[in-house]
């Protein structure tokens, strides 16, 4: 069974910030590649929504959140019925769980 993946506005903003950072640090092509690879990884949640791992925060885990890690970034999401909602995309080297405070 396939699930509908919905990237919420906050996650799109996160993605745009990541893309902008790579464009400044490297170049536009690199920024687009990183963004494309992140979105490709997220799209796999259509088929395997429970493929992500638990977060290092018990409260988020109890709320049903999981994270899909791709290289230096994590897409933080949860499945509700037949949909997967991506709430944030963050650098795993930051305190990304604070995004939910």
PDB file of C-alpha atoms in Angstrom:
ATOM      1  CA  UNK A   1       0.000   0.000   0.000  1.00  0.00           C
ATOM      2  CA  UNK A   2       1.283   3.463  -0.883  1.00  0.00           C
ATOM      3  CA  UNK A   3       1.027   6.449   1.424  1.00  0.00           C
ATOM      4  CA  UNK A   4       0.644  10.096   0.507  1.00  0.00           C
ATOM      5  CA  UNK A   5       3.718  12.115   1.526  1.00  0.00           C
ATOM      6  CA  UNK A   6       2.885  15.691   2.465  1.00  0.00           C
ATOM      7  CA  UNK A   7       5.732  18.094   3.051  1.00  0.00           C
ATOM      8  CA  UNK A   8       4.424  20.811   5.334  1.00  0.00           C
ATOM      9  CA  UNK A   9       5.317  24.515   4.830  1.00  0.00           C
ATOM     10  CA  UNK A  10       7.795  24.459   7.730  1.00  0.00           C
ATOM     11  CA  UNK A  11       9.702  21.616   6.074  1.00  0.00           C
ATOM     12  CA  UNK A  12       9.701  23.443   2.709  1.00  0.00           C
ATOM     13  CA  UNK A  13      11.178  26.476   4.479  1.00  0.00           C
ATOM     14  CA  UNK A  14      13.819  24.262   6.088  1.00  0.00           C
ATOM     15  CA  UNK A  15      14.637  22.780   2.695  1.00  0.00           C
ATOM     16  CA  UNK A  16      14.968  26.221   1.155  1.00  0.00           C
ATOM     17  CA  UNK A  17      17.344  27.347   3.937  1.00  0.00           C
ATOM     18  CA  UNK A  18      19.496  24.262   3.409  1.00  0.00           C
ATOM     19  CA  UNK A  19      19.544  24.884  -0.330  1.00  0.00           C
ATOM     20  CA  UNK A  20      20.490  28.539   0.192  1.00  0.00           C
ATOM     21  CA  UNK A  21      23.306  27.570   2.567  1.00  0.00           C
ATOM     22  CA  UNK A  22      24.775  25.154   0.026  1.00  0.00           C
ATOM     23  CA  UNK A  23      24.470  27.727  -2.745  1.00  0.00           C
ATOM     24  CA  UNK A  24      26.493  30.214  -0.691  1.00  0.00           C
ATOM     25  CA  UNK A  25      29.064  27.671   0.516  1.00  0.00           C
ATOM     26  CA  UNK A  26      29.482  25.885  -2.803  1.00  0.00           C
ATOM     27  CA  UNK A  27      27.384  26.724  -5.859  1.00  0.00           C
ATOM     28  CA  UNK A  28      23.855  26.528  -7.256  1.00  0.00           C
ATOM     29  CA  UNK A  29      24.392  23.103  -8.845  1.00  0.00           C
ATOM     30  CA  UNK A  30      25.511  21.586  -5.554  1.00  0.00           C
ATOM     31  CA  UNK A  31      22.571  23.197  -3.762  1.00  0.00           C
ATOM     32  CA  UNK A  32      20.105  21.701  -6.237  1.00  0.00           C
ATOM     33  CA  UNK A  33      21.719  18.262  -6.008  1.00  0.00           C
ATOM     34  CA  UNK A  34      21.490  18.257  -2.210  1.00  0.00           C
ATOM     35  CA  UNK A  35      17.865  19.389  -2.356  1.00  0.00           C
ATOM     36  CA  UNK A  36      16.965  16.799  -5.001  1.00  0.00           C
ATOM     37  CA  UNK A  37      18.608  13.976  -3.049  1.00  0.00           C
ATOM     38  CA  UNK A  38      16.782  14.978   0.134  1.00  0.00           C
ATOM     39  CA  UNK A  39      13.434  15.040  -1.667  1.00  0.00           C
ATOM     40  CA  UNK A  40      14.169  11.679  -3.319  1.00  0.00           C
ATOM     41  CA  UNK A  41      14.899  10.145   0.088  1.00  0.00           C
ATOM     42  CA  UNK A  42      11.681  11.605   1.504  1.00  0.00           C
ATOM     43  CA  UNK A  43       9.650  10.278  -1.432  1.00  0.00           C
ATOM     44  CA  UNK A  44      10.600   6.725  -0.419  1.00  0.00           C
ATOM     45  CA  UNK A  45       8.351   7.148   2.601  1.00  0.00           C
ATOM     46  CA  UNK A  46       5.442   6.596   0.169  1.00  0.00           C
ATOM     47  CA  UNK A  47       6.278   2.902   0.173  1.00  0.00           C
ATOM     48  CA  UNK A  48       7.898   2.361   3.580  1.00  0.00           C
ATOM     49  CA  UNK A  49       6.687   4.991   6.063  1.00  0.00           C
ATOM     50  CA  UNK A  50       8.126   3.181   9.071  1.00  0.00           C
ATOM     51  CA  UNK A  51      11.619   3.061   7.597  1.00  0.00           C
ATOM     52  CA  UNK A  52      12.762   6.027   9.661  1.00  0.00           C
ATOM     53  CA  UNK A  53      14.284   5.679  13.088  1.00  0.00           C
ATOM     54  CA  UNK A  54      13.251   6.954  16.482  1.00  0.00           C
ATOM     55  CA  UNK A  55      14.360  10.392  17.588  1.00  0.00           C
ATOM     56  CA  UNK A  56      16.596  11.107  20.592  1.00  0.00           C
ATOM     57  CA  UNK A  57      13.596  12.708  22.317  1.00  0.00           C
ATOM     58  CA  UNK A  58      11.121  10.494  24.163  1.00  0.00           C
ATOM     59  CA  UNK A  59       8.235  12.978  23.975  1.00  0.00           C
ATOM     60  CA  UNK A  60       8.500  13.161  20.157  1.00  0.00           C
ATOM     61  CA  UNK A  61       8.691   9.372  19.968  1.00  0.00           C
ATOM     62  CA  UNK A  62       5.517   9.038  22.056  1.00  0.00           C
ATOM     63  CA  UNK A  63       3.785  11.444  19.660  1.00  0.00           C
ATOM     64  CA  UNK A  64       4.637   9.098  16.775  1.00  0.00           C
ATOM     65  CA  UNK A  65       7.447  11.106  15.192  1.00  0.00           C
ATOM     66  CA  UNK A  66      10.282   9.404  13.370  1.00  0.00           C
ATOM     67  CA  UNK A  67      13.244  10.677  11.416  1.00  0.00           C
ATOM     68  CA  UNK A  68      14.603   9.694   8.060  1.00  0.00           C
ATOM     69  CA  UNK A  69      18.321  10.447   7.958  1.00  0.00           C
ATOM     70  CA  UNK A  70      20.021  11.208   4.680  1.00  0.00           C
ATOM     71  CA  UNK A  71      23.707  12.082   5.028  1.00  0.00           C
ATOM     72  CA  UNK A  72      23.831  15.255   7.184  1.00  0.00           C
ATOM     73  CA  UNK A  73      20.078  15.881   7.259  1.00  0.00           C
ATOM     74  CA  UNK A  74      17.020  14.403   8.903  1.00  0.00           C
ATOM     75  CA  UNK A  75      13.429  14.664   7.762  1.00  0.00           C
ATOM     76  CA  UNK A  76      11.241  14.590  10.845  1.00  0.00           C
ATOM     77  CA  UNK A  77       7.834  13.117  10.113  1.00  0.00           C
ATOM     78  CA  UNK A  78       4.942  11.103  11.381  1.00  0.00           C
ATOM     79  CA  UNK A  79       2.389   8.859   9.772  1.00  0.00           C
ATOM     80  CA  UNK A  80      -1.280   9.622  10.308  1.00  0.00           C
ATOM     81  CA  UNK A  81      -3.643   7.152   8.675  1.00  0.00           C
ATOM     82  CA  UNK A  82      -2.635   6.841   4.995  1.00  0.00           C
ATOM     83  CA  UNK A  83      -0.460   9.963   4.942  1.00  0.00           C
ATOM     84  CA  UNK A  84       3.074  10.815   5.990  1.00  0.00           C
ATOM     85  CA  UNK A  85       3.550  14.404   7.143  1.00  0.00           C
ATOM     86  CA  UNK A  86       7.057  15.862   7.017  1.00  0.00           C
ATOM     87  CA  UNK A  87       7.289  18.587   9.657  1.00  0.00           C
ATOM     88  CA  UNK A  88      10.934  19.626   9.502  1.00  0.00           C
ATOM     89  CA  UNK A  89      14.157  18.970   7.654  1.00  0.00           C
ATOM     90  CA  UNK A  90      17.215  19.684   9.768  1.00  0.00           C
ATOM     91  CA  UNK A  91      20.945  19.251   9.984  1.00  0.00           C
ATOM     92  CA  UNK A  92      21.555  16.270  12.276  1.00  0.00           C
ATOM     93  CA  UNK A  93      24.478  18.104  13.887  1.00  0.00           C
ATOM     94  CA  UNK A  94      22.107  20.681  15.399  1.00  0.00           C
ATOM     95  CA  UNK A  95      19.614  20.427  18.235  1.00  0.00           C
ATOM     96  CA  UNK A  96      16.807  19.775  15.772  1.00  0.00           C
ATOM     97  CA  UNK A  97      14.427  18.360  18.368  1.00  0.00           C
ATOM     98  CA  UNK A  98      14.088  21.914  19.729  1.00  0.00           C
ATOM     99  CA  UNK A  99      12.210  22.809  16.530  1.00  0.00           C
ATOM    100  CA  UNK A 100       9.125  21.356  18.216  1.00  0.00           C
ATOM    101  CA  UNK A 101       9.226  23.555  21.329  1.00  0.00           C
TER     102      UNK A 101
END
